[in-house]
N, CA, C and O atoms as a GROMACS GRO file, in nm:
protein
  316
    1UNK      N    1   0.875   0.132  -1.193
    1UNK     CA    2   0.942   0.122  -1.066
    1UNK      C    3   1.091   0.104  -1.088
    1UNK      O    4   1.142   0.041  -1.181
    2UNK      N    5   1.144   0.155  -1.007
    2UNK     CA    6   1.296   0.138  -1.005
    2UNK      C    7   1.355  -0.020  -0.984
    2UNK      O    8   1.298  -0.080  -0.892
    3UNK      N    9   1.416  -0.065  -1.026
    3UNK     CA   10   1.480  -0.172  -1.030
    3UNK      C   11   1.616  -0.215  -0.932
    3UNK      O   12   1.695  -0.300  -0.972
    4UNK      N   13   1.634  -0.140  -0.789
    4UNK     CA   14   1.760  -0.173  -0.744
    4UNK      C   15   1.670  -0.196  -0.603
    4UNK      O   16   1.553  -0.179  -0.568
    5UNK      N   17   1.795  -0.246  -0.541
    5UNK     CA   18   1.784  -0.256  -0.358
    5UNK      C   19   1.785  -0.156  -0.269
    5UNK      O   20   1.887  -0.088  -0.258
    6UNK      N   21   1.702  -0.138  -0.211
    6UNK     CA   22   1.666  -0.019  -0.137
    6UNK      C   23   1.597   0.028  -0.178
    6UNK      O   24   1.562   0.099  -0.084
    7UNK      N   25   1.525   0.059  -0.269
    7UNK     CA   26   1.385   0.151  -0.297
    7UNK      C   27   1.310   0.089  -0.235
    7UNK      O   28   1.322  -0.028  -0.199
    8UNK      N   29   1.188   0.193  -0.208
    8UNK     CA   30   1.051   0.157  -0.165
    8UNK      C   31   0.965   0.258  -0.219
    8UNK      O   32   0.911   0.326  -0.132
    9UNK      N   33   0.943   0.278  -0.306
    9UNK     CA   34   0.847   0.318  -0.390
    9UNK      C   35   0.682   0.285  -0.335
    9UNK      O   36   0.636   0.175  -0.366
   10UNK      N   37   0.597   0.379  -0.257
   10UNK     CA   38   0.488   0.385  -0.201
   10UNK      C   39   0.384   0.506  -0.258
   10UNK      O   40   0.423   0.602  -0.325
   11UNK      N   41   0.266   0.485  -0.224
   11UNK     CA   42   0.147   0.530  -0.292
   11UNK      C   43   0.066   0.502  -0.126
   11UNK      O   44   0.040   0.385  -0.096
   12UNK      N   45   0.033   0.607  -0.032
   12UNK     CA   46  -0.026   0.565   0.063
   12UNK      C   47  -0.111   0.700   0.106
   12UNK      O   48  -0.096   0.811   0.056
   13UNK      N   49  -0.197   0.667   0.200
   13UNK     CA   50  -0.330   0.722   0.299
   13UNK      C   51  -0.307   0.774   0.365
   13UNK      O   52  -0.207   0.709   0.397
   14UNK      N   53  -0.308   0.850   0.432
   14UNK     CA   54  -0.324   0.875   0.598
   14UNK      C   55  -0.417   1.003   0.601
   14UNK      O   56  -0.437   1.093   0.519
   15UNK      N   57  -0.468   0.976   0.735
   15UNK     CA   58  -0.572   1.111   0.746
   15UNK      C   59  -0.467   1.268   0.797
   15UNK      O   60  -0.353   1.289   0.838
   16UNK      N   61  -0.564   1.331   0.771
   16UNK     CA   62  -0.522   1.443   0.785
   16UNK      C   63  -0.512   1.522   0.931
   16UNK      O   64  -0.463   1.630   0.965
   17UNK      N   65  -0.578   1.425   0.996
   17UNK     CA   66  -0.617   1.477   1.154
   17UNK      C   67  -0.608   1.347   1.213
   17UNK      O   68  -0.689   1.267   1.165
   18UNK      N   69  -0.541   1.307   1.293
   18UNK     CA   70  -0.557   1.175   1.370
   18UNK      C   71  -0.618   1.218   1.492
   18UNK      O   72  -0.541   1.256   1.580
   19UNK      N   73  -0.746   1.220   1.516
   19UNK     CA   74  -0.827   1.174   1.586
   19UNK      C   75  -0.878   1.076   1.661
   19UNK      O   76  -0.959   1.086   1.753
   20UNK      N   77  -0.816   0.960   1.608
   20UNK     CA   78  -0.821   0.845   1.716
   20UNK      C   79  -0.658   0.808   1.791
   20UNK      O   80  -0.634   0.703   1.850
   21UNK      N   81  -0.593   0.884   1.779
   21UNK     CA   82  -0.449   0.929   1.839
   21UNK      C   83  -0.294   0.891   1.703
   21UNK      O   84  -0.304   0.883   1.581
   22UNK      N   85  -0.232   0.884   1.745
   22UNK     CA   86  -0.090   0.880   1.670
   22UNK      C   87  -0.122   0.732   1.586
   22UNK      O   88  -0.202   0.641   1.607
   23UNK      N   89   0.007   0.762   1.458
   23UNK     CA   90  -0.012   0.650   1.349
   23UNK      C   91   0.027   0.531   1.396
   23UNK      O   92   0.117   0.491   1.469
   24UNK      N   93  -0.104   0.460   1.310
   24UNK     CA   94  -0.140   0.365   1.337
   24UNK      C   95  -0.333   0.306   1.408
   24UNK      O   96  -0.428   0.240   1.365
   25UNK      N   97  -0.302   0.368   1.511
   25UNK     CA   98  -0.444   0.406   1.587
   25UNK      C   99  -0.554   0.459   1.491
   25UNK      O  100  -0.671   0.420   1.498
   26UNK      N  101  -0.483   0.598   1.352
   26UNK     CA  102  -0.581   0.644   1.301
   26UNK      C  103  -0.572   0.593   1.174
   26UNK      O  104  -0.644   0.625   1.079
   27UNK      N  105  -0.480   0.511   1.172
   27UNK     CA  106  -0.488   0.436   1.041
   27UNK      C  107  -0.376   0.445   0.938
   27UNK      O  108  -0.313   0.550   0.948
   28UNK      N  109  -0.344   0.383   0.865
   28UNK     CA  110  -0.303   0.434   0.687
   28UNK      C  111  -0.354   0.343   0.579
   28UNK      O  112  -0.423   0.250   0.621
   29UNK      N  113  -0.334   0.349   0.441
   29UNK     CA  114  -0.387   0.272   0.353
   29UNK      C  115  -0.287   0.263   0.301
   29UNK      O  116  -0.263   0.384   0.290
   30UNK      N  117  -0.164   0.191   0.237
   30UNK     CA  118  -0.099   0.137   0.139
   30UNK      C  119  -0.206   0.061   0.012
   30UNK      O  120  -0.268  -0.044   0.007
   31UNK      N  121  -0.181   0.211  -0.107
   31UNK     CA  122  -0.240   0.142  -0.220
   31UNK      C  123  -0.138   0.097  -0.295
   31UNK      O  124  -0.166   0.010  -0.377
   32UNK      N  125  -0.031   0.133  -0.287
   32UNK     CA  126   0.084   0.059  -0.356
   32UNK      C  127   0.214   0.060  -0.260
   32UNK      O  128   0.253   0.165  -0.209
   33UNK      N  129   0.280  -0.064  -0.239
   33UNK     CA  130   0.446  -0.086  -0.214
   33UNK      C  131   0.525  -0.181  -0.304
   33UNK      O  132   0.498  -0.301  -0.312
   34UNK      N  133   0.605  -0.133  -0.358
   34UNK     CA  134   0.710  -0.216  -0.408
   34UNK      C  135   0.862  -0.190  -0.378
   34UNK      O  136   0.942  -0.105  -0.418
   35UNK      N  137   0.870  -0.298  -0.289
   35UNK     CA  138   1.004  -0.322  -0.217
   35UNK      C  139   1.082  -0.351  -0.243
   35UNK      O  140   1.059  -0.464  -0.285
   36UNK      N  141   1.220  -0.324  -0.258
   36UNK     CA  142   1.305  -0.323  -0.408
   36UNK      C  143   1.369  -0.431  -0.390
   36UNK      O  144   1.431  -0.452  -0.495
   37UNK      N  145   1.394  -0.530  -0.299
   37UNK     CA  146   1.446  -0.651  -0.255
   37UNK      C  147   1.358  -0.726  -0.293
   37UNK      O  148   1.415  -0.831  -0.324
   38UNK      N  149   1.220  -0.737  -0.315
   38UNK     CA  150   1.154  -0.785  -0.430
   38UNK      C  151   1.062  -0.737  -0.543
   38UNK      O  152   0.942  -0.712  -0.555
   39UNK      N  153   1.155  -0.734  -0.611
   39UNK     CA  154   1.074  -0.686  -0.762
   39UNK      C  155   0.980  -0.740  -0.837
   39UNK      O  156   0.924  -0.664  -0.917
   40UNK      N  157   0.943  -0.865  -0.833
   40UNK     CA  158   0.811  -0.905  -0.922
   40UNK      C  159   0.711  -0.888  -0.792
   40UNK      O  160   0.617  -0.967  -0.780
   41UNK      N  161   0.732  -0.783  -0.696
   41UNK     CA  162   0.566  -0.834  -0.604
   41UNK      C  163   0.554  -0.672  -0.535
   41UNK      O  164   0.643  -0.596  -0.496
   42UNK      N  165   0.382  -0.653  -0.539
   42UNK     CA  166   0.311  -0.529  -0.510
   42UNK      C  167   0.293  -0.558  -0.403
   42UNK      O  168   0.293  -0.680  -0.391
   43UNK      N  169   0.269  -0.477  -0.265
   43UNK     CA  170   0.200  -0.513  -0.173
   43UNK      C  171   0.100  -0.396  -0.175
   43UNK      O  172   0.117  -0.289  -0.234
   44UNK      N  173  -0.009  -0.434  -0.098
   44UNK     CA  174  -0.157  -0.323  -0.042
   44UNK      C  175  -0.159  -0.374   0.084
   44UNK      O  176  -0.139  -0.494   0.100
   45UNK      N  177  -0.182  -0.296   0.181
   45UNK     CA  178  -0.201  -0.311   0.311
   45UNK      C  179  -0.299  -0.201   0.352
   45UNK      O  180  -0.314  -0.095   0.290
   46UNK      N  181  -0.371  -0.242   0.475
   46UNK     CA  182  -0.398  -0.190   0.568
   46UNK      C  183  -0.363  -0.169   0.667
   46UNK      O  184  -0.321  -0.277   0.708
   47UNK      N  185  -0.342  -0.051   0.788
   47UNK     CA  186  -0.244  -0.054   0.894
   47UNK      C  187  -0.366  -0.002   0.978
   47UNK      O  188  -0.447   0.080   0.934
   48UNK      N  189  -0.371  -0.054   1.098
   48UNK     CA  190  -0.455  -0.022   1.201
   48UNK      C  191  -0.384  -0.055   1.292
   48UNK      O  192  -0.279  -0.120   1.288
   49UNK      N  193  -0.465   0.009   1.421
   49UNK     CA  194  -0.442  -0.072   1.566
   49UNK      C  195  -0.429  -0.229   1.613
   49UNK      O  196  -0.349  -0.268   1.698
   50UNK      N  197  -0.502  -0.292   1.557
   50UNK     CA  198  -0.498  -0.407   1.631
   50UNK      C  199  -0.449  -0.534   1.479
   50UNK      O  200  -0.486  -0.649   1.453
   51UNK      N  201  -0.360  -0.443   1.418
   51UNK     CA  202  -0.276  -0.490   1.341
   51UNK      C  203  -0.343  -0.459   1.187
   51UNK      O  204  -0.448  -0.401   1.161
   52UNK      N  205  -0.238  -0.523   1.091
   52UNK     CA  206  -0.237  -0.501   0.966
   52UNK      C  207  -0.321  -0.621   0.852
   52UNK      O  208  -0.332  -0.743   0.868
   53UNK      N  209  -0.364  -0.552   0.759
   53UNK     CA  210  -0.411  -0.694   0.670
   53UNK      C  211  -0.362  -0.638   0.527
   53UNK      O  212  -0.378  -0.527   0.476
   54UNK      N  213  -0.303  -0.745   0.483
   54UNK     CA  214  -0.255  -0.699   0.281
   54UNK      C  215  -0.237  -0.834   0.212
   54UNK      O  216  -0.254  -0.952   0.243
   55UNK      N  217  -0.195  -0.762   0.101
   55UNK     CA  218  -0.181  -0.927   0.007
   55UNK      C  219  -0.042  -0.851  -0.077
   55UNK      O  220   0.004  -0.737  -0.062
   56UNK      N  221  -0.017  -0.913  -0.128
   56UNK     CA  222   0.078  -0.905  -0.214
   56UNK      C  223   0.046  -0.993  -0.403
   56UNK      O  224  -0.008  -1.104  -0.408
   57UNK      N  225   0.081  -0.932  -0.510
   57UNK     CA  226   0.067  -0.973  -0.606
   57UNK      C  227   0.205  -0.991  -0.706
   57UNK      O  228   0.299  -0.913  -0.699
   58UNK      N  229   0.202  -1.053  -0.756
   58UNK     CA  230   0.334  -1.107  -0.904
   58UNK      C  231   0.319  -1.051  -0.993
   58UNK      O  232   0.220  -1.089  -1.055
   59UNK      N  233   0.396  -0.936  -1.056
   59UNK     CA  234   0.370  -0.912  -1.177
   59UNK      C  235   0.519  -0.904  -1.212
   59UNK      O  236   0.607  -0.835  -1.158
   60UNK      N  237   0.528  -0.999  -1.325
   60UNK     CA  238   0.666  -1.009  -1.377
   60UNK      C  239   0.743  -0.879  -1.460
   60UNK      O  240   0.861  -0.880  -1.496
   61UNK      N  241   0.623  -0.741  -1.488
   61UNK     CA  242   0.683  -0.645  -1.573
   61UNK      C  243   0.679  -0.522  -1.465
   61UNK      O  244   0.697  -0.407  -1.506
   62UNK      N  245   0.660  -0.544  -1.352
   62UNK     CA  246   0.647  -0.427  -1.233
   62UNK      C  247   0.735  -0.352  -1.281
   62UNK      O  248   0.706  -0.233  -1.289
   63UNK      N  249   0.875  -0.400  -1.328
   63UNK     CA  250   1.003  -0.250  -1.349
   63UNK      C  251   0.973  -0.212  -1.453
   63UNK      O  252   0.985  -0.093  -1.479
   64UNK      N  253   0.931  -0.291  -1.534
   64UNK     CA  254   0.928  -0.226  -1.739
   64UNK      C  255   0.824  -0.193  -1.792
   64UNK      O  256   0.830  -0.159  -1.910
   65UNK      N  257   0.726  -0.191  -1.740
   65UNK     CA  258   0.596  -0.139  -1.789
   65UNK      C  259   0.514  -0.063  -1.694
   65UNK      O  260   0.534  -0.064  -1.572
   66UNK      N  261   0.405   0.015  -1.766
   66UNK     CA  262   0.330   0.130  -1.659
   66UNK      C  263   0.252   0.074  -1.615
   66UNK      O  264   0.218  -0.018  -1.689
   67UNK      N  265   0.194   0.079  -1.515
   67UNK     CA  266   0.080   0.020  -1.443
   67UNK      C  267   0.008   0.136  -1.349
   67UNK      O  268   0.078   0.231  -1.314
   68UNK      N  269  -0.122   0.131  -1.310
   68UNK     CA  270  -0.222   0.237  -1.265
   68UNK      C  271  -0.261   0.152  -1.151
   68UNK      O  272  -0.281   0.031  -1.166
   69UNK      N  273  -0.274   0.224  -1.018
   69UNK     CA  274  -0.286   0.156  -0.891
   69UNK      C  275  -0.418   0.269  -0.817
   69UNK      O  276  -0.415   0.384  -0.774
   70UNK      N  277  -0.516   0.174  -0.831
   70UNK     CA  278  -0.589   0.205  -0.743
   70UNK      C  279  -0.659   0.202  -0.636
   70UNK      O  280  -0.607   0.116  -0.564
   71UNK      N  281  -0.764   0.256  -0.575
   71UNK     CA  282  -0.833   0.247  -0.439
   71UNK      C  283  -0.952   0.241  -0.475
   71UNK      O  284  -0.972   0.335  -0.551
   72UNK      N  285  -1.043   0.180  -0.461
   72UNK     CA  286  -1.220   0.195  -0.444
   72UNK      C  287  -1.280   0.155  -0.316
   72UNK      O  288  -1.278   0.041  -0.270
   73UNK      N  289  -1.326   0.242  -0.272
   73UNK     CA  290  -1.365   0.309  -0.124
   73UNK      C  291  -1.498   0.286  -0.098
   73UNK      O  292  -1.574   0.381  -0.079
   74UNK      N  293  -1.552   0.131  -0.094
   74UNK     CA  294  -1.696   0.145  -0.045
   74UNK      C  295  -1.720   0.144   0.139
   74UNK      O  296  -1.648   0.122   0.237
   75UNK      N  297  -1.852   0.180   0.116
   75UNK     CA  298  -1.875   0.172   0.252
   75UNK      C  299  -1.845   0.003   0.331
   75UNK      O  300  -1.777  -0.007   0.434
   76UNK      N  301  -1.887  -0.075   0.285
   76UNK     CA  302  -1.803  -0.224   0.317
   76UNK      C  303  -1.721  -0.275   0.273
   76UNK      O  304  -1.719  -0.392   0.310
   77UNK      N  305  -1.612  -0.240   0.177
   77UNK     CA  306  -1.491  -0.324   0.176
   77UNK      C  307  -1.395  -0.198   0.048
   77UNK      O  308  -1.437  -0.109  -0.027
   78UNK      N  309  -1.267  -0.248   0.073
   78UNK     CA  310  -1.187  -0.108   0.018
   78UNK      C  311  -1.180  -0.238  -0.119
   78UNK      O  312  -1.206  -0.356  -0.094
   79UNK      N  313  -1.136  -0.185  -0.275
   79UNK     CA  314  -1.032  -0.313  -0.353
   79UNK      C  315  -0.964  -0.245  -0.433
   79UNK      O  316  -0.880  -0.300  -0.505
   0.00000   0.00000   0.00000
């Protein structure tokens, strides 16, 4: 990841057809954000209608080392 202010470096979802109307309504998935105003922390979110749920994590080598970000998609819970 880039190391300055102002990046936002994202890895995200969205469907291809919004069917339950305009974004947001049909969803997105943030499998990765790193917000360049803070650099030791990942966020994952979910974005829906009746609001958002994520976490955020610390990793002290986010700028200097590679890291692999993924999604696993069960039928009851995304991780």
């Amino acid at each position: 990841m880039p190391l300055c202010l102002g990046s936002w470096p994202a890895i995200w979802m969205m469907p291809t057809y919004s069917v339950h109307g305009g974004w947001l309504k049909s969803g997105e998935i943030d499998i990765m954000e790193h917000v360049g105003y803070m650099p030791d922390k990942v966020h994952f979110t979910v974005h829906r209608e009746k609001g958002s749920l994520g976490t955020a994590i610390s990793l002290s080598d986010v700028t200097a080392d590679f890291h692999v970000y993924a999604l696993e998609w069960s039928k009851d819970k995304l991780d």
